[in-house]
Coordinates of C-alpha atoms in Angstrom, one line a residue:
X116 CA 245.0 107.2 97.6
X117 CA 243.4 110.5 97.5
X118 CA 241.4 112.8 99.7
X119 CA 238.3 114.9 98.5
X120 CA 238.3 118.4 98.8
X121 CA 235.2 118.6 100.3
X122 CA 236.0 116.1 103.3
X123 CA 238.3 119.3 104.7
X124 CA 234.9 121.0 105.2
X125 CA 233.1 118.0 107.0
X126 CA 233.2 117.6 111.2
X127 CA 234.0 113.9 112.0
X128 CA 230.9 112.0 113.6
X129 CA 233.5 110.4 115.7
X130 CA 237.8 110.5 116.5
X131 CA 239.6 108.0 118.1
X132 CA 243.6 107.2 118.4
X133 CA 244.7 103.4 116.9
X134 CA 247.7 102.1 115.2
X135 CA 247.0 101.2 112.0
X136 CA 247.5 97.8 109.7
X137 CA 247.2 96.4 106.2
X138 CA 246.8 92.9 104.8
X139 CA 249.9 92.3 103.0
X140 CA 248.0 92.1 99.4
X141 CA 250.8 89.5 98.3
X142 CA 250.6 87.1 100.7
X143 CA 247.5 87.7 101.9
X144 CA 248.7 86.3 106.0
X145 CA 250.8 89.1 107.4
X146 CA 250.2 92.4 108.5
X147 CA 252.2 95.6 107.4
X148 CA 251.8 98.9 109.4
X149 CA 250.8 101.9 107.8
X150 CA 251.5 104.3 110.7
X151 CA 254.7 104.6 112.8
X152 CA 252.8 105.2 116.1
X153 CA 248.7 105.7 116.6
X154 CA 246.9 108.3 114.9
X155 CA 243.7 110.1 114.3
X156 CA 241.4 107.2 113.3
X157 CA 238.2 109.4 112.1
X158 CA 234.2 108.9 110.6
X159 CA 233.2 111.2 108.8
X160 CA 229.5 111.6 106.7
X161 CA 230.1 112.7 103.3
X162 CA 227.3 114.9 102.8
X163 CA 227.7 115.8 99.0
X164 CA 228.1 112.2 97.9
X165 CA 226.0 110.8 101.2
X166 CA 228.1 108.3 102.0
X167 CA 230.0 107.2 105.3
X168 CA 233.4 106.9 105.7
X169 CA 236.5 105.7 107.4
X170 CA 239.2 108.6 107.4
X171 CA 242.8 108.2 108.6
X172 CA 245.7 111.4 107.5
X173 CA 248.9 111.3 109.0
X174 CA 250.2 114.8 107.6
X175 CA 250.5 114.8 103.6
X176 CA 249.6 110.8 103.8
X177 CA 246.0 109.6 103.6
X178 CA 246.1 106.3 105.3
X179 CA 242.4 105.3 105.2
X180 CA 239.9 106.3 102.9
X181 CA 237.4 104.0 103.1
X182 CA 233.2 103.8 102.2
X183 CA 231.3 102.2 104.5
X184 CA 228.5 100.1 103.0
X185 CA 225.7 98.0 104.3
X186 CA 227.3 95.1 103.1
X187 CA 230.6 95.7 104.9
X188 CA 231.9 93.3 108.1
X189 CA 233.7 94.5 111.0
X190 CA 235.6 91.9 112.9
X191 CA 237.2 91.8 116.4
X192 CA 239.8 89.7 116.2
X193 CA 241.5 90.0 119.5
X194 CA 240.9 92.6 122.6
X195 CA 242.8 95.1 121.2
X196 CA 242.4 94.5 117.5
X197 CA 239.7 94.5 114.6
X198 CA 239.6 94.5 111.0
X199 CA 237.5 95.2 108.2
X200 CA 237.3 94.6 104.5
X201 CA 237.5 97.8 101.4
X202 CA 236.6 95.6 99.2
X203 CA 236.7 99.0 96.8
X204 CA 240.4 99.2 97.5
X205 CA 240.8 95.7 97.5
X206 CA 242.5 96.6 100.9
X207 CA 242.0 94.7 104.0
X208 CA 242.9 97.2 107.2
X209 CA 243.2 96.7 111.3
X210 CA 243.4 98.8 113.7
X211 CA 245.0 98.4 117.0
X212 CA 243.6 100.0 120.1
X213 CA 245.3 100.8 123.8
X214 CA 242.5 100.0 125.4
X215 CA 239.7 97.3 125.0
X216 CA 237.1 99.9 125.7
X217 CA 238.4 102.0 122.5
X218 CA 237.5 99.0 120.5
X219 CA 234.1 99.0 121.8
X220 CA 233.5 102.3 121.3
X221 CA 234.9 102.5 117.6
X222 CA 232.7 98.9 117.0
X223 CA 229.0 100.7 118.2
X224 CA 229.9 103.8 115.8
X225 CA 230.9 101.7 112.8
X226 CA 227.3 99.1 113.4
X227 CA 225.6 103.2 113.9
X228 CA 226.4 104.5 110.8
X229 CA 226.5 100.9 108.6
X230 CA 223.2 101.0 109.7
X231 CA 222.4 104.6 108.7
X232 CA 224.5 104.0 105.2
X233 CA 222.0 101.1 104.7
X234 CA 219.0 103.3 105.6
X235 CA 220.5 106.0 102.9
X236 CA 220.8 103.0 100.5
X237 CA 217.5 102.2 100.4
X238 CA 215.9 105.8 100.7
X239 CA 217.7 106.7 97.3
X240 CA 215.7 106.0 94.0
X241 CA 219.4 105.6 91.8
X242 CA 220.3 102.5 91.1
X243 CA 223.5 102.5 92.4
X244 CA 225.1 99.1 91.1
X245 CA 228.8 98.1 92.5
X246 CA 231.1 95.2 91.6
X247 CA 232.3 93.9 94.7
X248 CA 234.7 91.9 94.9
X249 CA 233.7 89.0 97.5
X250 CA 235.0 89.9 101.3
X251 CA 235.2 86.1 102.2
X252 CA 238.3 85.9 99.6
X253 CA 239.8 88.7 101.6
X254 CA 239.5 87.8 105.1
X255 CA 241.7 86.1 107.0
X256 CA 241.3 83.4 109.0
X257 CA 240.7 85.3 112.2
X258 CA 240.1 82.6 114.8
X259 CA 243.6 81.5 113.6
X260 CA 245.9 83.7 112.2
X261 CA 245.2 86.8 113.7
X262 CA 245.7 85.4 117.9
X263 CA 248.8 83.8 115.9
X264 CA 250.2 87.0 115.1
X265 CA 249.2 89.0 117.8
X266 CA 251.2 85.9 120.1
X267 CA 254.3 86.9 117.8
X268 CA 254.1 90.4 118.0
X269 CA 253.8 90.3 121.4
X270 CA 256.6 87.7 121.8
X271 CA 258.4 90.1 119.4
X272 CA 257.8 92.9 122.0
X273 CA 259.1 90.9 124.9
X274 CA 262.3 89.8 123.0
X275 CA 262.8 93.0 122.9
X276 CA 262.4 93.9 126.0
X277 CA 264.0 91.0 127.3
X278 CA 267.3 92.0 125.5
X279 CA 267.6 95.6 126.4
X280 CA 267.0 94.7 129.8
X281 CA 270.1 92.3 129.5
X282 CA 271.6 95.1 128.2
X283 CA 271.1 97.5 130.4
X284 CA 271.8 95.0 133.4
X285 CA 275.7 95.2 131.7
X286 CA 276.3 98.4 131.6
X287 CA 275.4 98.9 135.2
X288 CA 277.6 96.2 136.1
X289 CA 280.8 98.0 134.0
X290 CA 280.0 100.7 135.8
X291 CA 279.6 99.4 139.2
X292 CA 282.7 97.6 138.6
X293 CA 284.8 100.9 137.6
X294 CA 283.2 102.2 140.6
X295 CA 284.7 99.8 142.7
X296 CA 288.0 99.6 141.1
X297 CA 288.3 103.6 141.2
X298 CA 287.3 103.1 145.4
X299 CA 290.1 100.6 145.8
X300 CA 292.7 102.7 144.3
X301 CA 291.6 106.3 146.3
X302 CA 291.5 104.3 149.3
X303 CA 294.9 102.8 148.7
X304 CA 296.6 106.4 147.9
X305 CA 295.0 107.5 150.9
X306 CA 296.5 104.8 153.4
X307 CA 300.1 105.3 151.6
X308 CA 299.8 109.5 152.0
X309 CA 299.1 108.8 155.6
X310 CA 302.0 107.2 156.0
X311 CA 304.4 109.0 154.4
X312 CA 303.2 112.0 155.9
X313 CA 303.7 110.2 159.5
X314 CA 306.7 109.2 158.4
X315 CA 307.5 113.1 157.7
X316 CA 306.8 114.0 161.4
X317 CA 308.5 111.3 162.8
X318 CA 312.0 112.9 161.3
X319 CA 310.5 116.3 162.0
X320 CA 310.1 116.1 165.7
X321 CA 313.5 114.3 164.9
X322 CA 315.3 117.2 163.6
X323 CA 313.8 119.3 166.4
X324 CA 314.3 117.1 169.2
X325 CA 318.4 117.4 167.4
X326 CA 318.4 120.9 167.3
X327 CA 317.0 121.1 170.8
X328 CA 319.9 119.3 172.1
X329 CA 322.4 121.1 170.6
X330 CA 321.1 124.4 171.8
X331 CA 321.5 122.6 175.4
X332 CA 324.6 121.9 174.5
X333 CA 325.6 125.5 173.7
X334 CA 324.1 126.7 176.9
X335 CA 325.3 124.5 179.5
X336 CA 329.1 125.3 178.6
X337 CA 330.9 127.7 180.8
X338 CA 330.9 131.7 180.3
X339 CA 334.1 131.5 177.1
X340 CA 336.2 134.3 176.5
X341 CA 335.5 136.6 174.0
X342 CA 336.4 134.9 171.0
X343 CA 334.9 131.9 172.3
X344 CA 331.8 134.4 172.7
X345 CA 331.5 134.8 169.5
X346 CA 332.2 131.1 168.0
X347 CA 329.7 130.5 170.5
X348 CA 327.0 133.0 169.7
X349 CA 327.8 131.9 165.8
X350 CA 326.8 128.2 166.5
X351 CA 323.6 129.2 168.3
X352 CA 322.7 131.4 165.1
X353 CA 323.7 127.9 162.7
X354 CA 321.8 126.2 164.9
X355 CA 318.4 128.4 164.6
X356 CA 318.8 128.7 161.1
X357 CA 319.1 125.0 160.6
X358 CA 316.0 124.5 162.6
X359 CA 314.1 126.9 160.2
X360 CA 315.7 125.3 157.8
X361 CA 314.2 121.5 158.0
X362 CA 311.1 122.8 159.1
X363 CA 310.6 124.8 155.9
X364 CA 311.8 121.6 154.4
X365 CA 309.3 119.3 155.8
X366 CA 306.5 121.5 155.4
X367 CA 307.8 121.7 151.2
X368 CA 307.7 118.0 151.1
X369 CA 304.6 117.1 153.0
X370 CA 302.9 119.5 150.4
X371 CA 304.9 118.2 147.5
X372 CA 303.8 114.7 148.3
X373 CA 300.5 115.8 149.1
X374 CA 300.2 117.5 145.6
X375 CA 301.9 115.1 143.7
X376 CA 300.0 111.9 145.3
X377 CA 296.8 113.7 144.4
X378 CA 297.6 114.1 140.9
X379 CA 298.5 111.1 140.5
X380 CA 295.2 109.5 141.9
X381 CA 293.6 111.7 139.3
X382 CA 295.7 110.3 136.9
X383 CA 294.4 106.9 137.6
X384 CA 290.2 107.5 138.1

């Protein structure tokens, strides 16, 4: 299918948006899109050949490019959906609208300018004779086919629907799930670091409580001599130093354990 040139120079009597259909010429009961989504659904008046038409391009595509004549049909077949007859292109087309009111709309300009392209027909002195091919071999059986495809497609749509919905619910549910898991396990780590690190003051007040007692000890003795001075003075010093001593040590393995738990709760999110 072709465009004329002279078309790109003509203003469209009317635009709309649809999704566009063809008869399957094989079968002759199903429909196959021609567009991917809706498009620029266009009528345009042909002034060098004067003749009406229904234009559709999507990009280097010409979808539509058909002559409206007086003897042409236009059928509503559902809310959303008509169809019409090229019986030059031996094509039969639909068009499928988001909104009823669209239809409408298209329907008053096609019966406008059929009517016109009639008037034109019978103002012209040439005797323009066409073979045309009989539209009742073409149509389809609207009251029942066309409601019986829409019901699929729309059943077709809900499938769909139905199924990444199902889908979807899944997922959320894994993740929900791995949600909870990861929970349980931080809040596990967290009740076993608690009680290690009490477990690390308990032995520090411990060693402390210990040291304390020995420094007692030390003190309470009588004045020694001078030897005994020094033994004395000695054990206080071992003393202090061990008391430094655990407490660095606690502190370097209540931060160990703290580090080390926390890595390995990493480990396992």
């Amino acid at each position: 299918m072709h465009l004329d040139t002279n078309m790109n120079e003509q203003s469209p009597l009317y635009t709309c948006k649809a999704h566009i259909f063809q008869v399957d010429p094989d079968t002759r009961k199903s429909w196959i899109p021609l567009s991917i989504g809706s498009v620029n659904v266009q009528i345009f008046h042909d002034s060098v050949k004067n003749v009406y038409r229904i234009l559709s391009v999507d990009g280097p595509k010409v979808l539509i490019n058909t002559v409206i004549t007086s003897r042409m049909s236009f059928t509503k077949t559902s809310q959303k959906f008509c169809q019409w007859v090229d019986s030059r292109a031996n094509h039969v087309y639909g068009l499928g609208f988001a909104h009823e009111d669209d239809l409408t709309r298209f329907m008053d300009k096609f019966i406008e300018v059929k009517e016109a392209a009639r008037n034109a027909l019978r103002s012209s002195s040439a005797d323009a004779r066409q073979t045309v091919r009989s539209e009742s071999d073409w149509s389809i059986e609207s009251n029942r086919t066309d409601p019986a495809i829409q019901l699929k497609q729309e059943n077709a749509h809900l499938k769909f629907a139905l199924a990444q919905s199902s889908t979807n619910s899944k997922k959320w549910q894994e993740e929900l799930d791995l949600l909870r898991n990861n929970n349980a396990k931080l809040t596990t780590a967290l009740q076993e670091s608690h009680a290690n690190v009490e477990e690390w003051k308990r032995q520090l007040h411990f060693y402390r409580d210990e040291c304390s007692r020995l420094r007692q000890m030390v003190s309470s003795r009588h004045s020694p001599g001078g030897g005994q001075v020094n033994e004395a003075h000695e054990f206080k010093n071992l003393l202090d130093s061990a008391d430094r001593h655990m407490l660095t040590v606690s502190i370097v393995r209540i931060s160990s354990y703290y580090f080390n738990g926390r890595l390995q709760t990493l480990k396992h999110v």
